[in-house]
Tab-separated table of C-alpha atoms in Angstrom:
chain	number	residue	atom	x	y	z
C	656	UNK	CA	19.091	23.066	29.015
C	657	UNK	CA	16.392	24.390	31.297
C	658	UNK	CA	13.656	22.098	32.583
C	659	UNK	CA	11.061	23.981	30.535
C	660	UNK	CA	12.919	23.298	27.290
C	661	UNK	CA	13.492	19.668	28.201
C	662	UNK	CA	9.764	19.216	28.871
C	663	UNK	CA	8.881	20.875	25.542
C	664	UNK	CA	11.290	18.584	23.700
C	665	UNK	CA	9.909	15.458	25.375
C	666	UNK	CA	6.326	16.529	24.617
C	667	UNK	CA	7.209	17.200	20.954
C	668	UNK	CA	8.834	13.785	20.629
C	669	UNK	CA	5.892	12.061	22.324
C	670	UNK	CA	3.480	13.871	19.994
C	671	UNK	CA	5.413	12.750	16.929
C	672	UNK	CA	5.640	9.217	18.265
C	673	UNK	CA	1.863	9.119	18.775
C	674	UNK	CA	1.314	10.551	15.298
C	675	UNK	CA	3.417	7.971	13.512
C	676	UNK	CA	2.466	5.054	15.770
C	677	UNK	CA	-0.449	4.046	13.572
C	678	UNK	CA	1.635	4.209	10.428
C	679	UNK	CA	4.554	2.296	11.864
C	680	UNK	CA	2.870	-0.329	14.008
C	681	UNK	CA	-0.705	-0.385	12.736
C	682	UNK	CA	-1.922	-3.352	10.731
C	683	UNK	CA	-0.879	-2.573	7.128
C	684	UNK	CA	-3.680	-4.842	5.867
C	685	UNK	CA	-6.260	-2.393	7.094
C	686	UNK	CA	-5.980	0.338	4.513
C	687	UNK	CA	-8.959	2.660	5.049
C	688	UNK	CA	-11.462	2.269	2.246
C	689	UNK	CA	-12.807	5.208	0.310
C	690	UNK	CA	-15.636	3.195	-1.223
C	691	UNK	CA	-18.178	3.245	1.620
C	692	UNK	CA	-21.358	5.066	0.540
C	693	UNK	CA	-20.220	5.136	-3.078
C	694	UNK	CA	-21.949	3.363	-5.976
C	695	UNK	CA	-20.869	-0.258	-6.302
C	696	UNK	CA	-19.085	-0.632	-9.645
C	697	UNK	CA	-20.990	-2.817	-12.055
C	698	UNK	CA	-19.294	-5.957	-13.350
C	699	UNK	CA	-19.831	-8.823	-15.693
C	700	UNK	CA	-18.045	-12.145	-15.841
C	701	UNK	CA	-18.411	-15.876	-16.327
C	702	UNK	CA	-19.714	-18.149	-13.593
C	703	UNK	CA	-16.904	-20.367	-12.244
C	704	UNK	CA	-19.038	-23.502	-12.411
C	705	UNK	CA	-21.387	-22.973	-15.349
C	706	UNK	CA	-19.588	-20.396	-17.484
C	707	UNK	CA	-22.795	-18.349	-17.801
C	708	UNK	CA	-22.451	-14.585	-17.624
C	709	UNK	CA	-23.204	-12.983	-14.272
C	710	UNK	CA	-23.531	-9.229	-13.824
C	711	UNK	CA	-24.249	-7.089	-10.784
C	712	UNK	CA	-26.890	-5.269	-12.809
C	713	UNK	CA	-29.188	-8.317	-12.735
C	714	UNK	CA	-29.412	-8.069	-8.916
C	715	UNK	CA	-30.409	-4.411	-8.843
C	716	UNK	CA	-32.648	-3.552	-5.888
C	717	UNK	CA	-31.340	-6.406	-3.714
C	718	UNK	CA	-28.869	-6.583	-0.878
C	719	UNK	CA	-25.741	-8.166	-2.370
C	720	UNK	CA	-22.907	-9.725	-0.422
C	721	UNK	CA	-19.765	-9.885	-2.531
C	722	UNK	CA	-17.031	-12.169	-1.262
C	723	UNK	CA	-13.616	-12.136	-2.971
C	724	UNK	CA	-11.758	-15.442	-2.618
C	725	UNK	CA	-9.144	-17.671	-4.211
C	726	UNK	CA	-8.338	-21.382	-4.021
C	727	UNK	CA	-4.750	-20.614	-2.941
C	728	UNK	CA	-5.875	-18.415	-0.051
C	729	UNK	CA	-5.613	-20.014	3.401
C	730	UNK	CA	-7.907	-17.507	5.136
C	731	UNK	CA	-10.608	-18.169	2.511
C	732	UNK	CA	-10.619	-21.810	3.598
C	733	UNK	CA	-10.855	-20.656	7.216
C	734	UNK	CA	-13.969	-18.578	6.504
C	735	UNK	CA	-15.597	-20.938	3.980
C	736	UNK	CA	-17.764	-22.738	6.519
C	737	UNK	CA	-19.026	-19.404	7.904
C	738	UNK	CA	-19.669	-18.092	4.415
C	739	UNK	CA	-21.861	-21.107	3.633
C	740	UNK	CA	-23.594	-20.656	6.989
C	741	UNK	CA	-24.223	-16.983	6.186
C	742	UNK	CA	-25.802	-17.928	2.870
C	743	UNK	CA	-27.915	-20.558	4.596
C	744	UNK	CA	-29.153	-17.878	7.025
C	745	UNK	CA	-30.391	-15.440	4.377
C	746	UNK	CA	-30.905	-17.542	1.234
C	747	UNK	CA	-34.680	-17.723	1.647
C	748	UNK	CA	-34.977	-13.951	1.659
C	749	UNK	CA	-35.737	-12.877	-1.930
C	750	UNK	CA	-34.078	-9.520	-1.225
C	751	UNK	CA	-30.699	-11.125	-0.562
C	752	UNK	CA	-28.077	-12.304	-3.036
C	753	UNK	CA	-24.657	-13.676	-2.333
C	754	UNK	CA	-21.916	-13.761	-4.940
C	755	UNK	CA	-18.389	-15.042	-4.768
C	756	UNK	CA	-15.664	-13.416	-6.835
C	757	UNK	CA	-12.829	-15.717	-7.770
C	758	UNK	CA	-9.674	-13.609	-7.683
C	759	UNK	CA	-6.301	-14.300	-9.331
C	760	UNK	CA	-6.969	-17.980	-9.739
C	761	UNK	CA	-6.857	-20.766	-12.292
C	762	UNK	CA	-10.280	-22.064	-13.357
C	763	UNK	CA	-9.591	-25.788	-12.639
C	764	UNK	CA	-8.218	-24.885	-9.182
C	765	UNK	CA	-11.274	-22.733	-8.414
C	766	UNK	CA	-13.682	-25.448	-9.587
C	767	UNK	CA	-11.838	-28.097	-7.555
C	768	UNK	CA	-11.961	-25.842	-4.493
C	769	UNK	CA	-15.718	-25.346	-4.766
C	770	UNK	CA	-16.260	-29.078	-5.268
C	771	UNK	CA	-14.131	-29.893	-2.250
C	772	UNK	CA	-15.398	-27.234	0.180
C	773	UNK	CA	-18.942	-26.892	-1.120
C	774	UNK	CA	-20.812	-24.147	-2.931
C	775	UNK	CA	-24.406	-23.014	-2.549
C	776	UNK	CA	-24.273	-19.718	-4.472
C	777	UNK	CA	-22.784	-18.365	-7.700
C	778	UNK	CA	-19.176	-17.323	-8.167
C	779	UNK	CA	-17.997	-14.964	-10.871
C	780	UNK	CA	-14.485	-15.092	-12.318
C	781	UNK	CA	-12.400	-11.939	-12.280
C	782	UNK	CA	-10.516	-12.641	-15.476
C	783	UNK	CA	-8.174	-9.655	-15.699
C	784	UNK	CA	-8.296	-8.362	-12.135
C	785	UNK	CA	-10.361	-5.364	-13.262
C	786	UNK	CA	-13.233	-6.234	-10.925
C	787	UNK	CA	-10.932	-6.424	-7.901
C	788	UNK	CA	-9.275	-3.116	-8.770
C	789	UNK	CA	-12.700	-1.496	-9.275
C	790	UNK	CA	-13.519	-2.533	-5.704
C	791	UNK	CA	-10.136	-1.447	-4.334
C	792	UNK	CA	-9.282	-5.032	-3.361
C	793	UNK	CA	-5.678	-5.755	-2.390
C	794	UNK	CA	-5.956	-9.221	-0.925
C	795	UNK	CA	-8.359	-12.033	-0.191
C	796	UNK	CA	-10.688	-12.651	1.464
C	797	UNK	CA	-12.464	-9.316	1.228
C	798	UNK	CA	-16.209	-8.921	1.635
C	799	UNK	CA	-18.515	-6.112	0.562
C	800	UNK	CA	-22.177	-5.535	1.353
C	801	UNK	CA	-24.123	-3.554	-1.230
C	802	UNK	CA	-27.529	-2.121	-0.368
C	803	UNK	CA	-30.755	-2.012	-2.411
C	804	UNK	CA	-29.724	1.362	-3.863
C	805	UNK	CA	-26.509	-0.115	-5.184
C	806	UNK	CA	-24.269	1.617	-2.630
C	807	UNK	CA	-21.408	-0.087	-0.812
C	808	UNK	CA	-22.395	-0.128	2.855
C	809	UNK	CA	-19.761	-2.344	4.409
C	810	UNK	CA	-16.307	-3.726	3.692
C	811	UNK	CA	-14.380	-6.304	5.644
C	812	UNK	CA	-10.808	-7.394	4.996
C	813	UNK	CA	-10.103	-10.850	6.386
C	814	UNK	CA	-12.141	-13.946	7.187
C	815	UNK	CA	-15.805	-13.689	8.188
C	816	UNK	CA	-15.656	-15.710	11.386
C	817	UNK	CA	-16.620	-15.343	15.046
C	818	UNK	CA	-17.490	-11.779	16.035
C	819	UNK	CA	-17.080	-10.547	12.475
C	820	UNK	CA	-19.737	-13.035	11.369
C	821	UNK	CA	-22.091	-11.896	14.123
C	822	UNK	CA	-21.508	-8.243	13.254
C	823	UNK	CA	-22.036	-8.647	9.517
C	824	UNK	CA	-25.157	-10.776	9.871
C	825	UNK	CA	-26.861	-8.935	12.728
C	826	UNK	CA	-25.667	-5.355	12.346
C	827	UNK	CA	-25.198	-5.018	8.596
C	828	UNK	CA	-27.238	-7.460	6.507
C	829	UNK	CA	-30.303	-7.962	8.746
C	830	UNK	CA	-31.002	-4.212	9.157
C	831	UNK	CA	-30.556	-3.663	5.422
C	832	UNK	CA	-33.020	-6.433	4.635
C	833	UNK	CA	-35.486	-4.823	7.002
C	834	UNK	CA	-34.823	-1.618	5.007
C	835	UNK	CA	-33.663	0.129	8.140
C	836	UNK	CA	-30.870	2.627	7.897
C	837	UNK	CA	-27.714	1.137	9.357
C	838	UNK	CA	-24.453	2.652	10.417
C	839	UNK	CA	-21.750	2.129	7.810
C	840	UNK	CA	-18.755	0.274	9.034
C	841	UNK	CA	-15.460	-0.776	7.635
C	842	UNK	CA	-12.618	-2.942	8.773
Q	1499	UNK	CA	43.186	-2.531	-41.600
Q	1500	UNK	CA	42.026	-6.188	-41.396
Q	1501	UNK	CA	42.836	-6.202	-37.644
Q	1502	UNK	CA	40.819	-3.031	-37.123
Q	1503	UNK	CA	37.928	-4.516	-39.075
Q	1504	UNK	CA	38.068	-7.698	-36.996
Q	1505	UNK	CA	37.953	-5.678	-33.770
Q	1506	UNK	CA	34.964	-3.707	-35.047
Q	1507	UNK	CA	33.132	-6.931	-35.859
Q	1508	UNK	CA	33.949	-8.413	-32.444
Q	1509	UNK	CA	32.701	-5.241	-30.734
Q	1510	UNK	CA	29.463	-5.298	-32.708
Q	1511	UNK	CA	28.851	-8.951	-31.924
Q	1512	UNK	CA	29.455	-8.498	-28.214
Q	1513	UNK	CA	27.013	-5.587	-27.822
Q	1514	UNK	CA	23.832	-6.929	-26.169
Q	1515	UNK	CA	21.465	-6.537	-29.104
Q	1516	UNK	CA	18.273	-7.421	-27.148
Q	1517	UNK	CA	18.902	-4.353	-25.005
Q	1518	UNK	CA	18.894	-2.191	-28.112
Q	1519	UNK	CA	15.718	-3.886	-29.268
Q	1520	UNK	CA	14.011	-3.270	-25.922
Q	1521	UNK	CA	14.809	0.423	-26.042
Q	1522	UNK	CA	13.687	0.750	-29.641
Q	1523	UNK	CA	10.497	-1.237	-29.058
Q	1524	UNK	CA	9.300	0.961	-26.187
Q	1525	UNK	CA	6.340	2.851	-27.544
Q	1526	UNK	CA	4.822	6.085	-26.263
Q	1527	UNK	CA	2.161	3.977	-24.520
Q	1528	UNK	CA	4.876	1.958	-22.732
Q	1529	UNK	CA	6.522	5.163	-21.559
Q	1530	UNK	CA	3.197	6.550	-20.324
Q	1531	UNK	CA	2.387	3.260	-18.528
Q	1532	UNK	CA	5.795	3.381	-16.852
Q	1533	UNK	CA	5.448	7.007	-15.808
Q	1534	UNK	CA	1.986	6.442	-14.272
Q	1535	UNK	CA	2.896	3.076	-12.687
Q	1536	UNK	CA	5.908	4.622	-10.970
Q	1537	UNK	CA	3.652	7.043	-9.087
Q	1538	UNK	CA	1.297	4.345	-7.763
Q	1539	UNK	CA	2.003	2.171	-4.738
Q	1540	UNK	CA	1.674	-1.593	-4.891
Q	1541	UNK	CA	-0.957	-2.292	-2.225
Q	1542	UNK	CA	0.401	-5.813	-1.734
Q	1543	UNK	CA	4.109	-5.007	-1.328
Q	1544	UNK	CA	3.469	-1.464	0.013
Q	1545	UNK	CA	7.062	-0.289	-0.283
Q	1546	UNK	CA	7.278	-0.685	-4.057
Q	1547	UNK	CA	5.527	1.090	-6.864
Q	1548	UNK	CA	3.452	-0.980	-9.266
Q	1549	UNK	CA	6.052	-0.576	-12.015
Q	1550	UNK	CA	8.766	-2.282	-9.977
Q	1551	UNK	CA	6.566	-4.774	-8.143
Q	1552	UNK	CA	6.321	-8.346	-9.354
Q	1553	UNK	CA	3.026	-8.991	-7.515
Q	1554	UNK	CA	0.136	-10.235	-9.710
Q	1555	UNK	CA	-2.039	-7.321	-8.539
Q	1556	UNK	CA	0.625	-4.821	-9.651
Q	1557	UNK	CA	0.808	-6.596	-12.991
Q	1558	UNK	CA	-2.973	-6.336	-13.361
Q	1559	UNK	CA	-2.856	-2.676	-12.397
Q	1560	UNK	CA	-0.293	-2.055	-15.150
Q	1561	UNK	CA	-2.728	-3.808	-17.510
Q	1562	UNK	CA	-5.546	-1.512	-16.378
Q	1563	UNK	CA	-3.340	1.553	-16.984
Q	1564	UNK	CA	-2.534	0.286	-20.491
Q	1565	UNK	CA	-6.227	-0.378	-21.241
Q	1566	UNK	CA	-7.206	3.095	-20.065
Q	1567	UNK	CA	-4.475	4.749	-22.125
Q	1568	UNK	CA	-5.808	2.833	-25.125
Q	1569	UNK	CA	-9.253	4.252	-24.358
Q	1570	UNK	CA	-7.778	7.751	-24.512
Q	1571	UNK	CA	-7.733	8.527	-20.787
Q	1572	UNK	CA	-5.194	11.108	-19.648
Q	1573	UNK	CA	-2.519	10.497	-17.012
Q	1574	UNK	CA	-4.476	12.532	-14.485
Q	1575	UNK	CA	-7.720	10.666	-15.227
Q	1576	UNK	CA	-5.973	7.315	-14.708
Q	1577	UNK	CA	-4.380	8.442	-11.446
Q	1578	UNK	CA	-7.772	9.794	-10.321
Q	1579	UNK	CA	-9.351	6.399	-11.062
Q	1580	UNK	CA	-6.870	4.560	-8.802
Q	1581	UNK	CA	-7.261	7.275	-6.181
Q	1582	UNK	CA	-11.054	6.794	-6.229
Q	1583	UNK	CA	-10.618	3.041	-5.655
Q	1584	UNK	CA	-7.818	2.955	-3.054
Q	1585	UNK	CA	-7.629	6.480	-1.628
Q	1586	UNK	CA	-4.490	8.525	-0.963
Q	1587	UNK	CA	-2.708	5.364	0.086
Q	1588	UNK	CA	-2.218	4.344	-3.558
Q	1589	UNK	CA	-0.020	7.359	-4.276
Q	1590	UNK	CA	3.712	6.920	-3.766
Q	1591	UNK	CA	3.957	10.623	-2.984
Q	1592	UNK	CA	1.432	11.799	-0.362
Q	1593	UNK	CA	-0.775	14.563	-1.784
Q	1594	UNK	CA	-0.028	17.977	-0.301
Q	1595	UNK	CA	-3.257	18.713	1.547
Q	1596	UNK	CA	-4.674	18.517	5.078
Q	1597	UNK	CA	-2.704	16.536	7.637
Q	1598	UNK	CA	-0.423	15.272	4.851
Q	1599	UNK	CA	1.403	18.592	4.996
Q	1600	UNK	CA	2.887	17.382	8.247
Q	1601	UNK	CA	4.683	14.571	6.400
Q	1602	UNK	CA	6.309	17.122	4.122
Q	1603	UNK	CA	7.062	19.722	6.772
Q	1604	UNK	CA	7.926	17.494	9.782
Q	1605	UNK	CA	11.497	16.558	8.700
Q	1606	UNK	CA	12.460	20.206	8.163
Q	1607	UNK	CA	10.685	21.206	11.353
Q	1608	UNK	CA	12.545	18.527	13.297
Q	1609	UNK	CA	15.824	19.648	11.748
Q	1610	UNK	CA	15.097	23.229	12.735
Q	1611	UNK	CA	14.043	22.368	16.289
Q	1612	UNK	CA	16.960	19.940	16.681
Q	1613	UNK	CA	19.396	22.583	15.364
Q	1614	UNK	CA	17.994	25.154	17.783
Q	1615	UNK	CA	18.394	22.847	20.770
Q	1616	UNK	CA	21.889	21.844	19.635
Q	1617	UNK	CA	22.866	25.506	19.287
Q	1618	UNK	CA	21.509	26.271	22.738
Q	1619	UNK	CA	23.301	23.313	24.277
Q	1620	UNK	CA	26.650	24.056	22.597
Q	1621	UNK	CA	26.590	27.739	23.613
Q	1622	UNK	CA	25.722	26.590	27.126
Q	1623	UNK	CA	28.761	24.276	27.180
Q	1624	UNK	CA	31.075	26.956	25.817
Q	1625	UNK	CA	29.865	29.522	28.333
Q	1626	UNK	CA	30.083	27.225	31.321
Q	1627	UNK	CA	33.387	25.515	30.595
Q	1628	UNK	CA	36.030	27.171	32.818
Q	1629	UNK	CA	39.130	28.267	30.921
Q	1630	UNK	CA	42.361	27.171	32.664
Q	1631	UNK	CA	44.375	30.105	34.104
Q	1632	UNK	CA	47.424	31.036	32.033
Q	1633	UNK	CA	50.617	29.913	33.751
Q	1634	UNK	CA	54.236	31.002	33.058
Q	1635	UNK	CA	56.264	28.407	31.263
Q	1636	UNK	CA	58.542	26.455	33.601
Q	1637	UNK	CA	62.220	27.365	33.316
Q	1638	UNK	CA	64.440	25.024	31.311
Q	1639	UNK	CA	66.797	23.073	33.532
Q	1640	UNK	CA	70.475	22.556	32.650
Q	1641	UNK	CA	70.059	18.928	31.695
Q	1642	UNK	CA	67.343	19.723	29.165
Q	1643	UNK	CA	69.267	22.682	27.757
Q	1644	UNK	CA	72.330	20.480	27.194
Q	1645	UNK	CA	70.250	17.810	25.480
Q	1646	UNK	CA	68.736	20.340	23.075
Q	1647	UNK	CA	72.119	21.805	22.245
Q	1648	UNK	CA	73.493	18.323	21.634
Q	1649	UNK	CA	70.662	17.487	19.273
Q	1650	UNK	CA	71.022	20.765	17.380
Q	1651	UNK	CA	74.703	20.160	16.838
Q	1652	UNK	CA	74.314	16.633	15.575
């Protein structure tokens, strides 16, 4: 085989390797979302603690942070402290609402979890998994930020800690609350 | 006759009746749920479709398919709904558009390129391999001739 052909073959193989690298060795948890800049699906469900009906519709015109969690999820426990801290940071802003979505869980377990780890905002139960599927959720924790126009502006798969916390508070939520256009980002 | 009757009864009793029941109980909705679920990937297990997956999310997705069929949605509408939530990733079979074509074409392309290189290499070997010069057969010595004759006689 001539050197020219050998070089072509090596280049072809390298090209294919580069092409499939992401698929083979990329993090399978990070499935690209198609929901950014689309209308946030409306939902309705009972509050984990009070049983009262909560719907997204009632928070129309506000910036909503939606955090999917479950009592059996280890990473949810990891991020819980940061989640409470995030709520503490923005809770006095009337334009901001934070909602937890309890995903694939038993009610007593969810209530026990909130009692044990603390809760300062409302949590809606996803009874049949419809809410999670509407939001393209495939694991917990997953967090969405919805803007005042009801569009999904940000999605993060995994715990909101460290740099992720800084990014979501300073680069996503704060600019939205100031009604400044922000760049849409996704995990 | 009584023996034949006994055998028939034994055969009937040993047939797994629940299997029959399962087949008979499968409604058109069940069939449609199965057909749609088989085309959608379980986002938790990733290598299984949501019909075969035992993950709770897959189970809930099957429930959503059933609910939507009950509401009168068509197969395409239901698939489009999942596609709008999870993107192309949810489909077991990558849709044939854009860069996805590469997934469909690449194996055949590789086969073609590989075959071409193999052909080139083999012809190269054949051309360059020196053929040994033809030599006259060595004459048979007396000892060998006698041995052959002895063996033919025996």
